[in-house]
Coordinates of C-alpha atoms and ligand atoms in Angstrom, one line a residue:
M1 CA 194.8 175.9 345.6
P2 CA 193.4 179.5 345.4
L3 CA 190.3 179.7 343.3
L4 CA 190.6 181.6 340.0
G5 CA 187.9 184.2 339.6
I6 CA 186.6 186.9 337.4
T7 CA 186.1 190.3 339.0
A8 CA 182.8 192.2 338.9
S9 CA 184.4 195.1 337.1
R10 CA 185.8 192.8 334.4
I11 CA 182.3 191.4 333.9
A12 CA 180.9 195.0 333.6
E13 CA 183.5 195.6 330.8
L14 CA 182.7 192.4 328.9
L15 CA 178.9 192.6 329.0
A16 CA 177.1 194.2 326.0
S17 CA 174.8 197.1 326.8
P18 CA 171.3 196.2 327.9
S19 CA 168.8 196.0 325.0
P20 CA 165.7 198.2 325.5
G21 CA 162.6 196.2 326.6
V22 CA 164.6 193.2 327.8
P23 CA 164.3 192.6 331.6
A24 CA 167.6 193.3 333.4
Y25 CA 167.9 189.8 334.9
R26 CA 167.5 188.3 331.4
W27 CA 170.1 190.6 329.9
L28 CA 172.5 189.7 332.6
A29 CA 171.8 185.9 332.5
E30 CA 172.2 185.9 328.7
G31 CA 175.3 188.0 328.7
L32 CA 177.0 185.8 331.3
Q33 CA 175.9 182.7 329.5
L34 CA 177.5 183.9 326.3
L35 CA 180.7 184.8 328.1
I36 CA 180.9 181.3 329.7
A37 CA 179.9 179.5 326.5
D38 CA 182.4 181.5 324.6
G39 CA 185.2 180.7 327.0
R40 CA 185.8 184.3 328.0
I41 CA 184.8 183.3 331.5
P42 CA 186.4 179.9 331.6
S43 CA 184.7 177.0 333.2
G44 CA 185.8 176.5 336.8
Y45 CA 186.3 180.3 337.4
A46 CA 184.5 181.8 340.4
L47 CA 182.0 184.5 339.7
P48 CA 181.8 187.6 341.9
S49 CA 179.5 187.6 344.9
E50 CA 176.0 188.9 344.2
R51 CA 176.7 191.9 346.3
R52 CA 179.9 192.8 344.3
L53 CA 178.1 192.3 341.0
T54 CA 175.1 194.4 342.1
E55 CA 177.4 197.3 343.0
S56 CA 179.5 197.1 339.8
L57 CA 176.6 196.9 337.4
A58 CA 174.4 199.3 339.3
V59 CA 171.4 196.9 339.2
S60 CA 169.3 195.6 342.0
R61 CA 170.3 192.6 344.1
T62 CA 167.2 190.8 342.9
T63 CA 168.3 191.1 339.3
V64 CA 171.6 189.4 340.1
T65 CA 170.0 186.7 342.2
K66 CA 167.5 185.9 339.5
A67 CA 170.2 185.9 336.7
Y68 CA 172.4 183.5 338.8
S69 CA 169.4 181.3 339.3
V70 CA 168.5 181.2 335.6
L71 CA 172.2 180.4 334.8
G72 CA 172.2 177.6 337.4
E73 CA 169.1 176.0 335.9
A74 CA 170.7 176.2 332.4
G75 CA 173.8 174.4 333.7
F76 CA 176.2 177.3 333.3
L77 CA 176.7 177.9 337.1
T78 CA 177.1 175.8 340.1
A79 CA 176.8 177.0 343.7
R80 CA 179.7 175.7 345.9
Q81 CA 179.6 175.7 349.7
G82 CA 182.0 178.4 350.8
S83 CA 183.2 179.3 347.4
G84 CA 180.2 181.1 345.9
H85 CA 179.3 180.4 342.3
L86 CA 181.5 178.7 339.7
A87 CA 181.1 179.0 335.9
T88 CA 180.5 175.6 334.4
L89 CA 179.5 174.1 331.0
P90 CA 176.4 172.0 330.9
A91 CA 177.0 168.2 330.5
G92 CA 177.5 167.3 326.8
S93 CA 179.2 170.6 325.8
R94 CA 181.8 170.3 323.1
H95 CA 185.1 172.1 323.5
L96 CA 186.1 173.4 320.2
G97 CA 189.3 175.2 321.2
V98 CA 191.6 176.8 318.8
G99 CA 192.2 174.3 316.0
G100 CA 188.5 173.3 315.9
A101 CA 188.8 172.8 312.2
L102 CA 191.4 170.1 312.8
L103 CA 188.8 168.0 314.6
P104 CA 187.8 164.8 312.8
D105 CA 185.4 165.2 309.9
G106 CA 182.5 163.7 311.9
E107 CA 182.4 166.7 314.3
V108 CA 180.4 168.8 311.8
A109 CA 177.4 167.4 310.0
E110 CA 177.9 167.1 306.3
D111 CA 175.1 169.6 305.4
F112 CA 176.7 172.3 307.5
L113 CA 178.1 175.3 305.7
D114 CA 181.3 176.3 307.3
L115 CA 182.1 180.0 307.0
T116 CA 184.6 180.0 309.9
C117 CA 187.7 179.4 307.7
A118 CA 188.9 182.1 305.3
A119 CA 190.8 179.8 303.0
S120 CA 190.3 178.3 299.6
R121 CA 190.7 174.9 298.1
A122 CA 193.9 174.2 296.1
P123 CA 194.1 175.9 292.7
A124 CA 194.3 174.0 289.4
G125 CA 197.8 172.6 288.8
T126 CA 198.5 171.7 292.4
A127 CA 198.7 168.0 291.9
E128 CA 201.0 168.5 288.9
A129 CA 203.3 170.8 291.0
Y130 CA 203.5 168.0 293.6
A131 CA 204.4 165.4 290.8
A132 CA 207.1 167.7 289.4
A133 CA 208.5 168.2 292.9
V134 CA 208.6 164.4 293.5
A135 CA 210.5 164.1 290.2
K136 CA 213.1 166.6 291.5
L137 CA 213.4 165.1 294.9
P138 CA 216.1 162.4 294.1
R139 CA 218.8 165.0 293.6
Y140 CA 218.4 166.1 297.2
L141 CA 218.4 162.7 298.8
A142 CA 222.2 162.5 299.0
G143 CA 222.2 165.4 301.4
T144 CA 221.2 165.4 305.1
G145 CA 217.8 167.0 304.5
Y146 CA 218.5 169.8 307.0
A147 CA 218.5 173.3 305.5
T148 CA 217.6 175.7 308.4
G149 CA 216.9 178.8 306.3
G150 CA 215.2 176.8 303.5
L151 CA 216.1 175.5 300.0
P152 CA 218.3 178.0 298.1
E153 CA 216.3 178.0 294.9
L154 CA 213.1 178.8 296.8
R155 CA 214.8 181.6 298.8
E156 CA 216.0 183.1 295.5
L157 CA 212.5 183.2 294.1
I158 CA 211.1 184.8 297.2
A159 CA 213.9 187.4 297.4
A160 CA 213.3 188.2 293.7
R161 CA 209.6 188.8 294.5
Y162 CA 210.5 191.4 297.1
A163 CA 212.8 193.1 294.7
E164 CA 209.9 193.3 292.2
R165 CA 207.9 195.0 294.9
G166 CA 210.6 197.7 295.3
L167 CA 212.5 196.1 298.2
P168 CA 215.9 194.9 297.3
T169 CA 216.5 191.6 299.1
T170 CA 219.1 188.8 299.0
P171 CA 218.2 185.1 299.5
D172 CA 220.1 184.9 302.8
Q173 CA 217.5 187.3 304.3
I174 CA 214.8 184.8 303.6
M175 CA 213.9 182.1 306.1
V176 CA 211.4 179.5 305.0
V177 CA 209.1 178.4 307.8
S178 CA 206.0 176.2 308.2
G179 CA 203.4 178.8 307.5
A180 CA 203.0 182.5 308.4
L181 CA 201.6 181.7 311.8
A182 CA 204.7 179.8 312.7
G183 CA 206.7 182.8 311.3
V184 CA 204.8 185.4 313.5
S185 CA 205.2 183.2 316.5
L186 CA 208.9 182.6 316.0
A187 CA 209.6 186.3 315.4
V188 CA 207.7 187.4 318.5
R189 CA 209.5 184.8 320.7
A190 CA 212.9 185.7 319.2
L191 CA 212.6 189.5 319.5
T192 CA 210.6 190.0 322.7
R193 CA 210.9 188.9 326.3
P194 CA 207.9 187.8 328.5
G195 CA 206.2 190.8 330.1
Q196 CA 207.2 193.3 327.4
P197 CA 204.5 195.3 325.7
V198 CA 203.6 194.0 322.2
L199 CA 201.2 195.9 320.0
V200 CA 198.5 193.9 318.2
E201 CA 195.5 195.1 316.2
T202 CA 192.0 194.6 317.4
P203 CA 190.3 193.0 315.5
S204 CA 193.1 190.8 314.1
Y205 CA 193.8 187.2 313.1
P206 CA 192.9 185.3 316.3
N207 CA 195.7 182.7 316.2
A208 CA 198.4 185.4 315.9
I209 CA 196.9 187.2 318.9
D210 CA 197.0 183.9 320.7
A211 CA 200.7 183.4 319.7
V212 CA 201.6 186.8 321.1
R213 CA 199.7 186.1 324.3
R214 CA 201.4 182.8 324.7
S215 CA 204.8 184.4 324.3
G216 CA 204.1 186.1 327.7
A217 CA 203.9 189.5 326.1
R218 CA 201.6 192.3 327.5
L219 CA 199.1 192.9 324.8
I220 CA 198.7 196.5 323.6
P221 CA 195.5 196.6 321.5
L222 CA 195.3 199.0 318.6
P223 CA 191.8 199.4 317.2
V224 CA 191.2 198.9 313.4
E225 CA 187.9 200.3 312.1
P226 CA 186.1 198.8 309.1
T227 CA 187.6 201.7 307.2
G228 CA 191.1 201.0 308.4
W229 CA 193.6 202.5 310.9
D230 CA 193.3 205.9 312.5
P231 CA 196.8 207.4 311.9
E232 CA 196.7 209.7 315.0
L233 CA 195.6 207.0 317.3
T234 CA 198.2 204.6 315.9
T235 CA 201.0 207.2 316.5
A236 CA 199.8 208.1 320.0
T237 CA 199.5 204.4 321.0
I238 CA 203.0 203.7 319.9
E239 CA 204.5 206.8 321.4
T240 CA 202.8 206.2 324.8
T241 CA 203.3 202.5 325.1
K242 CA 206.7 202.1 323.3
P243 CA 206.0 198.4 322.4
A244 CA 208.9 196.0 322.0
A245 CA 207.2 194.7 318.9
A246 CA 204.2 195.5 316.7
V247 CA 202.4 192.6 315.0
M248 CA 200.3 194.1 312.2
I249 CA 198.5 193.1 308.9
L250 CA 198.7 196.0 306.5
D251 CA 197.7 194.2 303.3
F252 CA 194.0 193.2 303.2
H253 CA 193.9 193.0 306.9
N254 CA 192.2 189.9 308.3
P255 CA 189.3 190.4 309.1
T256 CA 188.5 194.0 307.9
G257 CA 190.2 193.7 304.5
S258 CA 191.8 197.1 304.9
L259 CA 194.9 198.1 302.9
M260 CA 197.1 200.6 304.5
P261 CA 198.1 203.4 302.0
D262 CA 201.7 204.5 301.5
A263 CA 201.4 207.8 303.4
Q264 CA 200.1 206.0 306.5
R265 CA 202.9 203.4 306.2
A266 CA 205.5 206.2 306.2
S267 CA 204.0 207.7 309.4
L268 CA 203.6 204.3 311.1
A269 CA 207.3 203.6 310.3
T270 CA 208.4 207.0 311.8
A271 CA 206.4 206.3 315.0
L272 CA 207.8 202.7 315.3
R273 CA 211.4 203.9 314.7
R274 CA 211.1 206.6 317.4
A275 CA 209.7 204.1 319.9
G276 CA 212.5 201.5 319.1
T277 CA 209.8 199.0 318.1
V278 CA 210.5 196.1 315.8
A279 CA 207.6 195.6 313.3
I280 CA 206.4 192.1 312.5
I281 CA 204.2 192.5 309.4
D282 CA 202.0 189.6 308.4
E283 CA 201.6 189.8 304.6
T284 CA 199.6 186.5 304.3
M285 CA 196.8 188.1 302.3
L286 CA 199.0 190.2 300.0
E287 CA 198.4 188.2 296.8
V288 CA 194.7 187.9 297.3
R289 CA 194.1 191.1 295.2
L290 CA 190.6 191.1 293.8
D291 CA 190.4 194.6 292.5
D292 CA 193.2 196.8 291.4
P293 CA 194.0 199.2 294.3
P294 CA 197.3 201.0 294.4
T295 CA 200.2 198.7 295.5
P296 CA 201.8 200.3 298.5
L297 CA 205.5 199.5 299.3
P298 CA 206.2 196.9 302.0
L299 CA 206.7 198.5 305.4
A300 CA 210.3 197.3 305.4
A301 CA 211.0 199.8 302.6
Y302 CA 210.3 202.5 305.3
L303 CA 211.6 200.9 308.4
S304 CA 214.8 198.8 308.8
R305 CA 213.8 197.0 311.9
C306 CA 210.9 195.2 310.2
I307 CA 210.3 191.6 309.6
L308 CA 208.0 190.7 306.8
V309 CA 206.0 187.4 307.1
G310 CA 204.8 185.8 303.9
S311 CA 202.8 182.7 303.1
S312 CA 201.7 180.5 300.3
S313 CA 198.5 179.5 302.1
K314 CA 196.2 182.1 300.5
S315 CA 198.0 182.7 297.2
H316 CA 198.3 178.9 296.6
W317 CA 197.2 176.4 299.2
G318 CA 197.1 176.1 303.0
G319 CA 198.0 172.4 302.8
L320 CA 201.6 173.4 301.7
R321 CA 202.1 174.7 305.3
T322 CA 204.9 176.9 303.8
G323 CA 205.6 180.5 304.6
W324 CA 208.7 182.6 305.1
L325 CA 210.3 185.6 306.9
R326 CA 212.2 188.4 305.3
V327 CA 214.6 189.4 308.0
P328 CA 216.9 192.5 308.2
R329 CA 220.5 191.3 308.3
A330 CA 221.0 192.7 311.8
L331 CA 218.3 190.5 313.2
L332 CA 219.1 187.3 311.3
P333 CA 221.3 185.7 314.1
R334 CA 218.5 186.0 316.7
L335 CA 215.9 184.6 314.4
L336 CA 218.1 181.7 313.3
Q337 CA 219.0 180.8 316.8
A338 CA 215.4 180.8 318.0
R339 CA 214.4 178.8 314.9
I340 CA 216.8 176.0 315.6
A341 CA 215.1 175.4 318.9
D342 CA 211.8 175.1 317.1
D343 CA 212.2 172.7 314.2
L344 CA 215.5 173.0 312.3
G345 CA 213.9 173.7 309.0
A346 CA 210.8 173.1 306.8
P347 CA 210.1 169.9 304.8
F348 CA 211.9 169.6 301.4
L349 CA 209.0 168.3 299.4
E350 CA 206.7 171.2 300.1
Q351 CA 209.5 173.7 299.4
L352 CA 210.0 172.0 296.1
V353 CA 206.3 172.2 295.3
L354 CA 206.2 175.9 296.2
T355 CA 209.4 176.5 294.1
E356 CA 207.5 174.9 291.2
M357 CA 204.4 177.0 291.8
L358 CA 206.3 180.3 292.3
S359 CA 208.3 179.8 289.1
H360 CA 205.0 180.0 287.3
S361 CA 203.4 182.8 289.3
A362 CA 203.5 184.4 292.7
A363 CA 200.0 185.8 292.2
L364 CA 196.6 184.3 292.8
H365 CA 195.4 182.0 290.0
P366 CA 193.3 184.2 287.7
E367 CA 190.4 181.7 287.7
R368 CA 190.4 181.8 291.5
R369 CA 190.4 185.6 291.5
D370 CA 187.3 185.6 289.2
E371 CA 185.5 183.1 291.5
L372 CA 186.3 185.1 294.6
R373 CA 185.1 188.3 293.0
A374 CA 181.8 186.6 291.9
A375 CA 181.3 185.1 295.4
R376 CA 181.9 188.5 297.0
K377 CA 179.3 190.0 294.7
V378 CA 176.7 187.3 295.5
M379 CA 177.4 187.8 299.2
T380 CA 177.0 191.6 299.1
D381 CA 173.9 191.3 297.0
R382 CA 172.2 189.0 299.4
L383 CA 173.3 190.4 302.8
P384 CA 170.9 193.3 303.0
E385 CA 168.0 190.8 302.8
A386 CA 169.6 188.4 305.3
I387 CA 170.4 191.1 307.9
P388 CA 168.6 194.3 307.2
G389 CA 170.7 197.2 308.4
A390 CA 174.0 195.3 308.2
S391 CA 176.9 197.4 306.9
W392 CA 180.3 196.7 305.4
V393 CA 183.2 198.2 303.4
V394 CA 183.8 196.1 300.3
P395 CA 187.5 195.1 300.5
A396 CA 189.7 195.3 297.5
G397 CA 191.3 192.0 298.5
G398 CA 191.4 189.3 301.1
L399 CA 188.8 186.6 301.6
S400 CA 186.1 188.0 303.8
L401 CA 183.7 190.7 304.6
W402 CA 183.8 192.3 308.1
V403 CA 180.1 192.9 308.6
G404 CA 178.7 195.4 311.1
L405 CA 175.4 194.2 312.7
P406 CA 172.6 196.5 313.6
A407 CA 172.8 195.2 317.2
A408 CA 175.6 193.8 319.4
R409 CA 174.5 190.2 319.1
A410 CA 177.3 188.4 317.2
S411 CA 177.9 185.5 319.6
Q412 CA 174.1 184.9 319.8
L413 CA 173.9 185.0 316.0
A414 CA 176.7 182.5 315.7
I415 CA 174.9 180.1 318.0
A416 CA 171.6 180.6 316.3
A417 CA 173.3 180.0 312.9
Q418 CA 174.8 176.8 314.1
K419 CA 171.2 175.6 314.8
V420 CA 170.3 176.1 311.1
G421 CA 173.5 174.5 309.8
L422 CA 175.7 177.5 309.3
L423 CA 179.0 178.1 311.1
I424 CA 180.2 181.7 311.3
S425 CA 182.8 183.5 313.4
P426 CA 181.5 186.3 315.8
G427 CA 183.5 189.5 316.3
P428 CA 184.8 188.7 319.8
Q429 CA 186.9 185.9 318.4
F430 CA 189.0 188.5 316.6
A431 CA 189.3 190.8 319.6
A432 CA 192.7 191.3 321.3
T433 CA 191.0 191.8 324.6
H434 CA 187.2 192.0 324.5
G435 CA 184.3 193.5 322.6
L436 CA 183.4 193.4 318.9
E437 CA 180.0 191.9 319.5
R438 CA 178.7 194.1 316.8
F439 CA 180.6 192.3 314.1
I440 CA 180.8 189.0 312.3
R441 CA 183.3 187.8 309.7
L442 CA 181.9 186.2 306.5
P443 CA 184.4 184.6 304.1
Y444 CA 183.4 184.5 300.5
K445 CA 185.6 181.6 299.5
D446 CA 182.8 179.2 298.5
P447 CA 181.2 178.9 295.1
A448 CA 178.2 181.2 294.5
P449 CA 175.4 178.6 295.1
A450 CA 176.8 177.8 298.5
I451 CA 177.0 181.5 299.4
V452 CA 173.3 181.9 298.3
E453 CA 172.4 179.1 300.7
A454 CA 174.6 180.5 303.4
M455 CA 173.0 183.9 303.2
S456 CA 169.5 182.3 303.3
R457 CA 170.5 180.4 306.5
L458 CA 172.1 183.6 307.9
G459 CA 168.8 185.4 307.4
R460 CA 166.9 182.6 309.3
A461 CA 169.4 182.7 312.1
W462 CA 169.2 186.5 312.4
R463 CA 165.5 186.4 312.6
S464 CA 165.4 183.6 315.1
Q465 CA 167.9 185.1 317.4
Q466 CA 165.8 188.3 317.5
E467 CA 163.0 186.3 318.9
L468 CA 165.3 184.6 321.4
P469 CA 166.6 184.0 323.9
S470 CA 166.5 180.3 323.4
S471 CA 169.0 178.3 325.4
T472 CA 172.5 178.2 324.1
R473 CA 173.0 175.0 326.2
G474 CA 176.0 173.0 325.1
Q475 CA 176.9 175.2 322.1
R476 CA 179.6 177.7 321.3
P477 CA 180.8 179.3 318.1
R478 CA 183.4 177.3 316.2
S479 CA 187.0 178.5 316.5
V480 CA 188.8 180.4 313.7
V481 CA 191.5 178.6 311.9
A482 CA 192.2 180.8 308.9
Ligands
PLP1 C1 196.6 187.2 308.6 C2 196.9 185.8 308.7 N1 198.1 185.3 309.1 C3 198.4 184.0 309.1 C4 197.5 183.1 308.7 C5 197.9 181.7 308.8 O1 198.8 181.5 307.7 P1 199.6 180.1 307.5 O2 198.6 179.1 306.9 O3 200.6 180.5 306.5 O4 200.2 179.7 308.8 C6 196.2 183.5 308.3 C7 195.3 182.5 307.8 O5 194.1 182.8 307.6 C8 195.9 184.8 308.2 O6 194.8 185.3 307.8

């Protein structure tokens, strides 16, 4: 079997710039170690020859030899007769792939603070909604239990919510699915063919990027800054690449928290229409409004070939595993056909629970909103002390801060944080292709005292990683789930 390998030029792209005062071999060894530990150079991949890497990085041969030797001693590289050097993980490493949060409880010590998941506990009234749903269940038991598009009463409530937002919608345009991620994945598979270009934001919600990648699409990354989208770049990217689909988060974008204003939505829609691109807009964070910014229209009000993806995971609870698609009528047959191959429909009980919840309110529970605002304030008050020089834009909604670091050391910081009992997500986990080592995402979904403790541990981790480099043997940042 031919050996899989990573090219020297790709390594040059992935490595962060050298830090002043750090010897070149150490910069290279640490950089490669992070890439291997982070899975961006997968274990078992061949590394380029010393000569190739020397040329590509414009460093001396001794630098590369020494870096490879340091990596070998740390267990991140093995020399193979005839096949050069292979990336490896030291014995005892844990593989926390996507879905790390689904690992058994014992995987993370109890006193760890986990800031890798931007999701909240269930709001007050959830158990009561389940009880009410169970009470209603008997009237459905005489049927087959298959309702591919979803329960009619739930679809009606969801359609009415779009009408309230200025987008007339009929219940037959709503398809209930098992969460927004399942919805994004279904839409991408139904509407694109492997090999076609699909635009994704970078940074973006990692599991959606992964879903697009797994569909076989060619990823077209569109940068999103902490301040939001650059309209000219957005239009130019769409015009040049003519993507088959564009998967975007316009409402409290995860992770930046940006909210795309109406004027930008109008010009985005124009560019997408001209390019013949179908938009798949993930509105998962829509109801997590913490301040009172203007409420832009849904993109589908500007663009007919637009699928809106909704979810109850952030407005209500992730455990419902219930989301939905709002589909333009012309695309419904393709979506339904693709969906049948998936799962034939969502579970009844959870749909009844959501019906119960939505009939009270589609919005975030007011108590939850207050808690999140308070937690966001505690976090922004403490961050300057934890990481002097850190920067951020306070989002008007969503569940996390996208924090700019004064140095490109996010993966290193995540590993150092793990050592002091704090799990955080480094920027590269949100990148469509590579980079973002200058950012971390910090969700403020925990009560204020936990955030105070988390910021204190973050400060310790930041200071310790500056004195580094200690060995990152056997450790890697935990995957993002929400
Ligand atoms: C933008 C975005 N899309 C989708 C999801 C997953 O949503 P669901 O739980 O409905 O599958 C998340 C979860 O954090 C998210 O932030």
